[in-house]
């Protein structure tokens, strides 16, 4: 991952280190085909607007009805729109109601995707922005406990950049799907940091920051005392973003790639929380 010329060698290692690919290389083709097919199904399930979803549901019902009755020809029957399927419905199971409730999240994703490293032509490309957008939307809908939290685009960006620049076109063309699953594997290690209702629990972000404070005191008590006793600079003031965004906002993009090399290559796994 450290430099552009090594991206082709790094992509497989990223997928291995994050657990996306099994250690047995002979299983890679099967796993990649299965996961990429699964991602295609996710796109059909989570990216369609309610009109398209309802149309497909009606077509599926009609197809099943024809199979049962043996119908082959004739005009398509006019479908009835139930209250739950009406665009103005407030029902909890209404596709339209769910769609409108998620509009704020979609708007935040759109804004953040456009802000993702605007100085780099790679991230300014419309096709790459659309890939990032789709990944984040699918993630937010597939994992409602986390949904979308501002800044996740910054965590996603290095993964997509590396996988999209794979010199093997069979991999680079499927970079969106591969990135999604690598992103899920990465986030799963510290997803509790994004759950507001867990902030004060023993697995929430405040607990992690407390551990960091304890480690600082253990390894450099003089610095800890200066920061937390004398100047009152607590970890939540400087380390919150370090931990939740894996240092992506603290260093330049290229330097961040080097740092992630070390983080993901740690023999104990990605350091998603402070360790001794």
Short mmCIF file of N, CA and C in Angstrom, two decimals, residues 6 13 47 57 75 86 93 99 102 132 188 215 221 236 258 271:
data_model
loop_
_atom_site.label_atom_id
_atom_site.label_comp_id
_atom_site.label_asym_id
_atom_site.label_seq_id
_atom_site.Cartn_x
_atom_site.Cartn_y
_atom_site.Cartn_z
N UNK A 6 3.42 -0.30 -5.84
CA UNK A 6 3.24 -1.55 -5.10
C UNK A 6 1.79 -1.90 -4.86
N UNK A 13 -2.91 -8.56 0.01
CA UNK A 13 -2.52 -8.55 1.41
C UNK A 13 -3.55 -7.80 2.26
N UNK A 47 -30.47 -0.15 -3.03
CA UNK A 47 -30.29 1.08 -3.79
C UNK A 47 -31.48 1.46 -4.66
N UNK A 57 -41.76 -6.14 -7.07
CA UNK A 57 -42.61 -6.99 -6.22
C UNK A 57 -43.85 -7.43 -6.98
N UNK A 75 -53.59 -9.28 -21.00
CA UNK A 75 -53.14 -7.98 -20.54
C UNK A 75 -52.69 -8.04 -19.08
N UNK A 86 -48.46 3.56 -0.44
CA UNK A 86 -48.71 4.90 -0.94
C UNK A 86 -47.57 5.84 -0.53
N UNK A 93 -43.97 0.04 8.02
CA UNK A 93 -43.52 -0.89 7.00
C UNK A 93 -43.55 -0.29 5.60
N UNK A 99 -38.01 5.45 3.03
CA UNK A 99 -37.18 6.16 2.06
C UNK A 99 -37.02 7.63 2.47
N UNK A 102 -34.84 8.27 5.58
CA UNK A 102 -33.41 8.09 5.35
C UNK A 102 -32.81 9.20 4.51
N UNK A 132 -18.15 5.13 -3.92
CA UNK A 132 -18.09 5.43 -2.49
C UNK A 132 -19.50 5.64 -1.93
N UNK A 188 -16.08 -3.51 11.68
CA UNK A 188 -16.63 -4.44 12.68
C UNK A 188 -15.75 -4.51 13.92
N UNK A 215 -3.01 4.20 29.70
CA UNK A 215 -1.78 3.77 29.05
C UNK A 215 -0.74 4.89 29.04
N UNK A 221 4.23 9.01 32.69
CA UNK A 221 3.43 9.69 33.71
C UNK A 221 3.67 11.20 33.71
N UNK A 236 -10.25 13.05 25.05
CA UNK A 236 -11.39 13.34 24.19
C UNK A 236 -11.18 14.59 23.35
N UNK A 258 0.95 4.66 4.42
CA UNK A 258 2.08 4.04 5.12
C UNK A 258 1.68 3.60 6.53
N UNK A 271 -5.05 -2.50 15.21
CA UNK A 271 -5.19 -1.93 16.56
C UNK A 271 -6.34 -0.96 16.64
#
